[in-house]
PDB file of C-alpha atoms in Angstrom:
ATOM      1  CA  ASN A 300      -4.712   2.394 -11.461  1.00 66.00           C
ATOM      2  CA  GLU A 301      -6.685   4.045  -8.672  1.00 77.00           C
ATOM      3  CA  GLU A 302      -8.852   0.973  -8.034  1.00 84.00           C
ATOM      4  CA  THR A 303      -6.100  -1.632  -7.799  1.00 87.00           C
ATOM      5  CA  LEU A 304      -4.092  -2.436  -4.708  1.00 88.00           C
ATOM      6  CA  LEU A 305      -0.874  -4.387  -5.075  1.00 91.00           C
ATOM      7  CA  ALA A 306       0.598  -6.014  -1.960  1.00 93.00           C
ATOM      8  CA  VAL A 307       3.847  -7.955  -1.978  1.00 94.00           C
ATOM      9  CA  GLN A 308       4.531 -10.402   0.811  1.00 94.00           C
ATOM     10  CA  ILE A 309       7.996 -10.612   2.387  1.00 95.00           C
ATOM     11  CA  GLU A 310       8.392 -13.865   4.288  1.00 93.00           C
ATOM     12  CA  GLY A 311      12.082 -14.659   4.385  1.00 94.00           C
ATOM     13  CA  THR A 312      15.644 -13.471   4.365  1.00 94.00           C
ATOM     14  CA  LYS A 313      15.779 -13.612   0.567  1.00 95.00           C
ATOM     15  CA  GLY A 314      12.887 -11.180   0.391  1.00 95.00           C
ATOM     16  CA  ILE A 315      14.548  -8.887   2.927  1.00 96.00           C
ATOM     17  CA  ASN A 316      17.812  -8.991   0.978  1.00 96.00           C
ATOM     18  CA  ASN A 317      15.923  -8.068  -2.195  1.00 96.00           C
ATOM     19  CA  LEU A 318      13.719  -5.449  -0.552  1.00 97.00           C
ATOM     20  CA  PRO A 319      15.515  -2.434  -2.077  1.00 97.00           C
ATOM     21  CA  ASP A 320      14.929  -3.894  -5.559  1.00 97.00           C
ATOM     22  CA  ILE A 321      11.330  -4.792  -4.708  1.00 97.00           C
ATOM     23  CA  LEU A 322      10.676  -1.265  -3.442  1.00 97.00           C
ATOM     24  CA  SER A 323      12.017   0.187  -6.689  1.00 96.00           C
ATOM     25  CA  VAL A 324       9.122  -1.396  -8.622  1.00 95.00           C
ATOM     26  CA  ASP A 325       6.403   1.124  -9.440  1.00 92.00           C
ATOM     27  CA  GLY A 326       2.870   0.257  -8.420  1.00 91.00           C
ATOM     28  CA  ILE A 327       3.542  -1.712  -5.250  1.00 94.00           C
ATOM     29  CA  ASP A 328       1.300  -0.262  -2.532  1.00 93.00           C
ATOM     30  CA  ILE A 329       1.937  -2.506   0.471  1.00 94.00           C
ATOM     31  CA  ILE A 330       4.826  -4.597   1.699  1.00 96.00           C
ATOM     32  CA  TYR A 331       3.169  -7.286   3.819  1.00 96.00           C
ATOM     33  CA  ILE A 332       5.282  -9.146   6.379  1.00 96.00           C
ATOM     34  CA  GLY A 333       4.704 -12.814   7.172  1.00 94.00           C
ATOM     35  CA  PRO A 334       6.280 -13.170  10.632  1.00 95.00           C
ATOM     36  CA  TYR A 335       5.824 -16.932  10.968  1.00 94.00           C
ATOM     37  CA  ASP A 336       7.508 -17.702   7.664  1.00 94.00           C
ATOM     38  CA  LEU A 337      10.146 -15.109   8.502  1.00 96.00           C
ATOM     39  CA  SER A 338      10.877 -16.895  11.788  1.00 96.00           C
ATOM     40  CA  GLN A 339      11.190 -20.153   9.835  1.00 95.00           C
ATOM     41  CA  SER A 340      13.601 -18.500   7.421  1.00 95.00           C
ATOM     42  CA  LEU A 341      15.702 -17.327  10.370  1.00 96.00           C
ATOM     43  CA  GLY A 342      15.891 -20.853  11.789  1.00 96.00           C
ATOM     44  CA  ILE A 343      13.610 -20.161  14.757  1.00 96.00           C
ATOM     45  CA  PRO A 344      10.215 -21.421  13.576  1.00 94.00           C
ATOM     46  CA  GLY A 345       7.205 -19.979  15.337  1.00 93.00           C
ATOM     47  CA  LYS A 346       9.210 -17.614  17.546  1.00 96.00           C
ATOM     48  CA  VAL A 347       7.703 -14.447  16.121  1.00 95.00           C
ATOM     49  CA  HIS A 348       8.487 -12.421  19.258  1.00 96.00           C
ATOM     50  CA  ASP A 349      12.167 -13.377  19.232  1.00 97.00           C
ATOM     51  CA  GLN A 350      14.389 -10.294  18.945  1.00 97.00           C
ATOM     52  CA  ARG A 351      15.895 -11.591  15.685  1.00 97.00           C
ATOM     53  CA  VAL A 352      12.459 -11.654  14.037  1.00 97.00           C
ATOM     54  CA  VAL A 353      11.461  -8.313  15.540  1.00 97.00           C
ATOM     55  CA  ALA A 354      14.726  -6.743  14.292  1.00 97.00           C
ATOM     56  CA  LYS A 355      14.038  -7.956  10.743  1.00 97.00           C
ATOM     57  CA  VAL A 356      10.466  -6.638  10.931  1.00 97.00           C
ATOM     58  CA  GLU A 357      11.818  -3.272  12.087  1.00 97.00           C
ATOM     59  CA  GLU A 358      14.277  -3.310   9.170  1.00 97.00           C
ATOM     60  CA  ILE A 359      11.505  -4.009   6.663  1.00 97.00           C
ATOM     61  CA  VAL A 360       9.273  -1.306   8.158  1.00 97.00           C
ATOM     62  CA  ALA A 361      12.054   1.303   8.070  1.00 97.00           C
ATOM     63  CA  GLN A 362      13.016   0.609   4.452  1.00 97.00           C
ATOM     64  CA  THR A 363       9.407   0.492   3.301  1.00 97.00           C
ATOM     65  CA  LYS A 364       8.353   3.681   5.088  1.00 96.00           C
ATOM     66  CA  GLU A 365      11.449   5.445   3.719  1.00 95.00           C
ATOM     67  CA  LYS A 366      10.126   4.744   0.205  1.00 95.00           C
ATOM     68  CA  GLY A 367       6.655   6.040   1.112  1.00 94.00           C
ATOM     69  CA  ARG A 368       4.931   2.670   0.900  1.00 95.00           C
ATOM     70  CA  PHE A 369       2.475   1.094   3.319  1.00 94.00           C
ATOM     71  CA  VAL A 370       3.474  -1.777   5.591  1.00 96.00           C
ATOM     72  CA  GLY A 371       1.287  -4.672   6.658  1.00 94.00           C
ATOM     73  CA  ILE A 372       1.811  -7.595   9.030  1.00 95.00           C
ATOM     74  CA  TYR A 373      -0.005 -10.547  10.546  1.00 93.00           C
ATOM     75  CA  VAL A 374      -0.296 -10.593  14.354  1.00 94.00           C
ATOM     76  CA  ASP A 375      -1.825 -13.030  16.826  1.00 89.00           C
ATOM     77  CA  ASP A 376      -2.996 -10.570  19.463  1.00 87.00           C
ATOM     78  CA  ILE A 377      -3.855  -6.969  20.267  1.00 89.00           C
ATOM     79  CA  GLU A 378      -0.637  -6.329  22.207  1.00 93.00           C
ATOM     80  CA  THR A 379       1.517  -7.257  19.212  1.00 94.00           C
ATOM     81  CA  ALA A 380      -0.719  -5.151  16.961  1.00 93.00           C
ATOM     82  CA  GLN A 381      -0.203  -2.145  19.245  1.00 94.00           C
ATOM     83  CA  ARG A 382       3.581  -2.625  19.170  1.00 94.00           C
ATOM     84  CA  TYR A 383       3.661  -2.716  15.362  1.00 95.00           C
ATOM     85  CA  ILE A 384       1.226   0.183  14.972  1.00 95.00           C
ATOM     86  CA  ALA A 385       3.561   2.235  17.177  1.00 95.00           C
ATOM     87  CA  LEU A 386       6.398   1.194  14.854  1.00 94.00           C
ATOM     88  CA  GLY A 387       4.479   2.625  11.883  1.00 94.00           C
ATOM     89  CA  VAL A 388       2.694  -0.402  10.425  1.00 95.00           C
ATOM     90  CA  GLN A 389      -0.592   0.716   8.834  1.00 93.00           C
ATOM     91  CA  PHE A 390      -2.161  -2.583   7.739  1.00 91.00           C
ATOM     92  CA  ILE A 391      -2.767  -5.221  10.431  1.00 92.00           C
ATOM     93  CA  THR A 392      -4.215  -8.687   9.996  1.00 91.00           C
ATOM     94  CA  LEU A 393      -5.347  -9.774  13.463  1.00 88.00           C
ATOM     95  CA  SER A 394      -5.347 -13.515  14.043  1.00 71.00           C
ATOM     96  CA  VAL A 395      -7.285 -16.015  11.952  1.00 66.00           C
ATOM     97  CA  ASP A 396     -10.966 -16.846  11.996  1.00 65.00           C
ATOM     98  CA  VAL A 397     -10.525 -20.226  13.691  1.00 66.00           C
ATOM     99  CA  THR A 398      -8.535 -18.717  16.561  1.00 67.00           C
ATOM    100  CA  ILE A 399     -10.961 -15.827  16.983  1.00 66.00           C
ATOM    101  CA  PHE A 400     -13.875 -18.270  17.046  1.00 72.00           C
ATOM    102  CA  ALA A 401     -12.123 -20.570  19.562  1.00 69.00           C
ATOM    103  CA  GLN A 402     -11.339 -17.600  21.835  1.00 71.00           C
ATOM    104  CA  ALA A 403     -14.970 -16.447  21.663  1.00 73.00           C
ATOM    105  CA  CYS A 404     -16.140 -19.968  22.522  1.00 72.00           C
ATOM    106  CA  ASP A 405     -13.735 -20.179  25.465  1.00 72.00           C
ATOM    107  CA  ALA A 406     -14.939 -16.800  26.744  1.00 77.00           C
ATOM    108  CA  SER A 407     -18.580 -17.895  26.402  1.00 75.00           C
ATOM    109  CA  VAL A 408     -17.952 -21.142  28.270  1.00 71.00           C
ATOM    110  CA  ASP A 409     -16.062 -19.288  31.015  1.00 73.00           C
ATOM    111  CA  LYS A 410     -18.907 -16.808  31.439  1.00 77.00           C
ATOM    112  CA  PHE A 411     -21.519 -19.558  31.346  1.00 71.00           C
ATOM    113  CA  GLU A 412     -19.531 -21.642  33.838  1.00 69.00           C
ATOM    114  CA  LYS A 413     -19.524 -18.809  36.361  1.00 72.00           C
ATOM    115  CA  ILE A 414     -23.226 -18.055  35.950  1.00 69.00           C
ATOM    116  CA  TYR A 415     -24.335 -21.673  35.966  1.00 64.00           C
ATOM    117  CA  LEU A 416     -22.034 -22.909  38.721  1.00 63.00           C
ATOM    118  CA  ASP A 417     -23.063 -20.032  40.984  1.00 64.00           C
ATOM    119  CA  GLU A 418     -26.658 -21.179  40.547  1.00 60.00           C
ATOM    120  CA  PHE A 419     -25.671 -24.865  40.702  1.00 55.00           C
ATOM    121  CA  ASP A 420     -23.748 -24.387  43.980  1.00 53.00           C
ATOM    122  CA  SER A 421     -26.818 -23.032  45.714  1.00 51.00           C
ATOM    123  CA  LYS A 422     -29.150 -25.881  44.708  1.00 52.00           C
ATOM    124  CA  ASN A 423     -27.160 -29.121  44.429  1.00 49.00           C
ATOM    125  CA  ALA A 424     -25.008 -31.494  46.410  1.00 42.00           C
ATOM    126  CA  PRO A 425     -21.204 -31.047  46.256  1.00 43.00           C
ATOM    127  CA  TYR A 426     -20.622 -34.411  44.540  1.00 40.00           C
ATOM    128  CA  GLN A 427     -22.860 -33.346  41.659  1.00 47.00           C
ATOM    129  CA  LEU A 428     -21.020 -30.039  41.362  1.00 45.00           C
ATOM    130  CA  ASN A 429     -17.643 -31.787  41.226  1.00 48.00           C
ATOM    131  CA  LYS A 430     -18.896 -34.106  38.469  1.00 50.00           C
ATOM    132  CA  TYR A 431     -20.173 -31.132  36.473  1.00 51.00           C
ATOM    133  CA  LYS A 432     -16.936 -29.178  36.839  1.00 52.00           C
ATOM    134  CA  LYS A 433     -14.979 -32.205  35.633  1.00 49.00           C
ATOM    135  CA  ASP A 434     -17.247 -32.578  32.583  1.00 52.00           C
ATOM    136  CA  LEU A 435     -17.046 -28.852  31.775  1.00 53.00           C
ATOM    137  CA  LEU A 436     -13.258 -28.911  32.057  1.00 53.00           C
ATOM    138  CA  TYR A 437     -13.140 -31.856  29.655  1.00 48.00           C
ATOM    139  CA  PHE A 438     -15.268 -30.015  27.109  1.00 50.00           C
ATOM    140  CA  LYS A 439     -13.189 -26.837  27.406  1.00 51.00           C
ATOM    141  CA  ASN A 440      -9.978 -28.803  26.907  1.00 49.00           C
ATOM    142  CA  GLN A 441     -11.446 -30.421  23.803  1.00 50.00           C
ATOM    143  CA  LYS A 442     -12.084 -26.917  22.372  1.00 47.00           C
ATOM    144  CA  LYS A 443     -15.770 -27.597  22.011  1.00 45.00           C
ATOM    145  CA  LEU A 444     -18.572 -25.331  23.053  1.00 44.00           C
ATOM    146  CA  TRP A 445     -21.033 -27.700  24.631  1.00 45.00           C
ATOM    147  CA  ILE A 446     -23.325 -26.113  27.154  1.00 46.00           C
ATOM    148  CA  ILE A 447     -25.606 -28.725  28.657  1.00 44.00           C
ATOM    149  CA  ILE A 448     -28.198 -27.915  31.255  1.00 41.00           C
ATOM    150  CA  ASN A 449     -29.839 -30.974  32.718  1.00 40.00           C
ATOM    151  CA  GLU A 450     -31.449 -30.995  36.136  1.00 40.00           C
ATOM    152  CA  ASN A 451     -30.956 -34.763  36.349  1.00 39.00           C
ATOM    153  CA  CYS A 452     -27.188 -34.802  35.944  1.00 38.00           C
TER     154      CYS A 452
END
Protein backbone atom coordinates (compact mmCIF):
# COMPACT_ATOMS: atom_id res chain seq x y z
CA ASN A 1 0.00 0.00 0.00
CA GLU A 2 0.99 3.66 -0.03
CA GLU A 3 2.39 3.58 3.52
CA THR A 4 4.59 0.50 3.21
CA LEU A 5 8.11 0.45 1.85
CA LEU A 6 9.62 -2.87 0.84
CA ALA A 7 13.40 -3.05 0.42
CA VAL A 8 15.22 -6.19 -0.67
CA GLN A 9 18.90 -6.53 0.08
CA ILE A 10 21.28 -7.96 -2.53
CA GLU A 11 24.52 -9.06 -0.91
CA GLY A 12 26.00 -11.75 -3.10
CA THR A 13 26.41 -13.29 -6.50
CA LYS A 14 23.35 -15.48 -6.00
CA GLY A 15 21.24 -12.39 -5.47
CA ILE A 16 22.73 -10.75 -8.56
CA ASN A 17 22.06 -13.87 -10.62
CA ASN A 18 18.45 -13.86 -9.42
CA LEU A 19 17.96 -10.11 -9.77
CA PRO A 20 15.75 -10.31 -12.89
CA ASP A 21 13.38 -12.64 -11.02
CA ILE A 22 13.51 -10.47 -7.89
CA LEU A 23 12.71 -7.36 -9.93
CA SER A 24 9.68 -9.10 -11.45
CA VAL A 25 8.02 -9.24 -8.01
CA ASP A 26 5.38 -6.54 -7.58
CA GLY A 27 5.66 -4.31 -4.55
CA ILE A 28 9.43 -4.16 -4.16
CA ASP A 29 10.39 -0.49 -3.85
CA ILE A 30 14.14 -0.57 -3.23
CA ILE A 31 16.96 -2.91 -4.12
CA TYR A 32 19.55 -2.29 -1.40
CA ILE A 33 23.16 -3.30 -2.06
CA GLY A 34 25.40 -4.63 0.70
CA PRO A 35 28.90 -3.96 -0.68
CA TYR A 36 30.84 -5.66 2.11
CA ASP A 37 28.92 -8.92 1.84
CA LEU A 38 29.11 -8.61 -1.94
CA SER A 39 32.91 -8.34 -1.73
CA GLN A 40 32.92 -11.45 0.48
CA SER A 41 30.79 -13.28 -2.07
CA LEU A 42 33.27 -12.34 -4.79
CA GLY A 43 36.19 -13.72 -2.77
CA ILE A 44 37.70 -10.33 -1.96
CA PRO A 45 36.37 -9.57 1.53
CA GLY A 46 36.32 -5.94 2.54
CA LYS A 47 37.59 -4.64 -0.81
CA VAL A 48 34.48 -2.65 -1.62
CA HIS A 49 36.35 -0.30 -3.97
CA ASP A 50 37.81 -3.14 -6.03
CA GLN A 51 36.72 -2.90 -9.67
CA ARG A 52 35.04 -6.32 -9.47
CA VAL A 53 32.73 -5.11 -6.68
CA VAL A 54 32.12 -1.77 -8.38
CA ALA A 55 31.24 -3.55 -11.65
CA LYS A 56 28.67 -5.72 -9.86
CA VAL A 57 27.20 -2.65 -8.14
CA GLU A 58 26.94 -0.93 -11.53
CA GLU A 59 25.21 -4.04 -12.92
CA ILE A 60 22.68 -4.06 -10.08
CA VAL A 61 22.02 -0.32 -10.45
CA ALA A 62 21.48 -0.60 -14.21
CA GLN A 63 19.06 -3.52 -13.97
CA THR A 64 17.15 -1.97 -11.08
CA LYS A 65 16.83 1.47 -12.68
CA GLU A 66 15.71 -0.16 -15.94
CA LYS A 67 12.74 -1.62 -14.03
CA GLY A 68 11.92 1.76 -12.47
CA ARG A 69 12.87 0.78 -8.93
CA PHE A 70 14.95 2.69 -6.40
CA VAL A 71 18.49 1.63 -5.53
CA GLY A 72 20.15 1.89 -2.14
CA ILE A 73 23.67 1.16 -0.90
CA TYR A 74 25.83 1.40 2.19
CA VAL A 75 28.95 3.58 1.92
CA ASP A 76 31.75 4.45 4.33
CA ASP A 77 32.45 8.00 3.20
CA ILE A 78 31.17 11.03 1.32
CA GLU A 79 33.38 10.44 -1.73
CA THR A 80 31.92 6.97 -2.29
CA ALA A 81 28.42 8.36 -1.75
CA GLN A 82 29.04 10.99 -4.43
CA ARG A 83 30.26 8.33 -6.88
CA TYR A 84 27.14 6.19 -6.36
CA ILE A 85 24.76 9.16 -6.46
CA ALA A 86 26.28 10.07 -9.83
CA LEU A 87 25.62 6.47 -10.91
CA GLY A 88 21.93 6.90 -10.05
CA VAL A 89 21.65 5.49 -6.53
CA GLN A 90 18.88 7.32 -4.65
CA PHE A 91 19.10 5.81 -1.15
CA ILE A 92 22.43 6.11 0.69
CA THR A 93 23.32 4.78 4.12
CA LEU A 94 26.41 6.71 5.20
CA SER A 95 28.67 4.87 7.62
CA VAL A 96 27.58 3.52 10.98
CA ASP A 97 26.99 5.35 14.23
CA VAL A 98 30.13 4.04 15.93
CA THR A 99 32.36 5.20 13.08
CA ILE A 100 30.67 8.59 12.88
CA PHE A 101 31.07 9.03 16.63
CA ALA A 102 34.75 7.97 16.54
CA GLN A 103 35.46 10.40 13.68
CA ALA A 104 33.75 13.22 15.60
CA CYS A 105 35.82 12.38 18.68
CA ASP A 106 39.05 12.34 16.66
CA ALA A 107 38.17 15.71 15.12
CA SER A 108 37.39 17.16 18.57
CA VAL A 109 40.67 15.90 20.02
CA ASP A 110 42.61 17.26 17.03
CA LYS A 111 40.99 20.68 17.40
CA PHE A 112 41.49 20.67 21.16
CA GLU A 113 45.12 19.57 20.76
CA LYS A 114 45.88 22.54 18.52
CA ILE A 115 44.15 25.05 20.79
CA TYR A 116 45.57 23.66 24.01
CA LEU A 117 49.10 23.00 22.78
CA ASP A 118 49.34 26.50 21.31
CA GLU A 119 48.52 27.83 24.77
CA PHE A 120 50.67 25.19 26.48
CA ASP A 121 53.72 26.02 24.31
CA SER A 122 53.67 29.63 25.42
CA LYS A 123 53.53 28.90 29.17
CA ASN A 124 55.39 25.66 29.90
CA ALA A 125 58.77 24.01 29.64
CA PRO A 126 59.49 21.83 26.57
CA TYR A 127 59.82 18.62 28.62
CA GLN A 128 56.29 19.08 29.94
CA LEU A 129 54.98 19.68 26.42
CA ASN A 130 56.63 16.51 25.13
CA LYS A 131 55.09 14.48 27.97
CA TYR A 132 51.65 15.92 27.19
CA LYS A 133 51.93 15.23 23.47
CA LYS A 134 52.91 11.63 24.21
CA ASP A 135 49.91 11.20 26.54
CA LEU A 136 47.52 12.78 24.02
CA LEU A 137 48.83 10.55 21.24
CA TYR A 138 48.26 7.50 23.44
CA PHE A 139 44.67 8.52 24.12
CA LYS A 140 43.98 9.21 20.43
CA ASN A 141 45.39 5.83 19.46
CA GLN A 142 43.17 4.15 22.03
CA LYS A 143 40.13 5.79 20.36
CA LYS A 144 39.12 7.50 23.56
CA LEU A 145 38.14 11.09 23.97
CA TRP A 146 39.90 12.10 27.14
CA ILE A 147 40.61 15.78 27.42
CA ILE A 148 42.47 16.50 30.63
CA ILE A 149 43.54 19.96 31.64
CA ASN A 150 45.76 20.00 34.69
CA GLU A 151 48.17 22.81 35.42
CA ASN A 152 50.28 20.45 37.54
CA CYS A 153 51.01 17.88 34.85
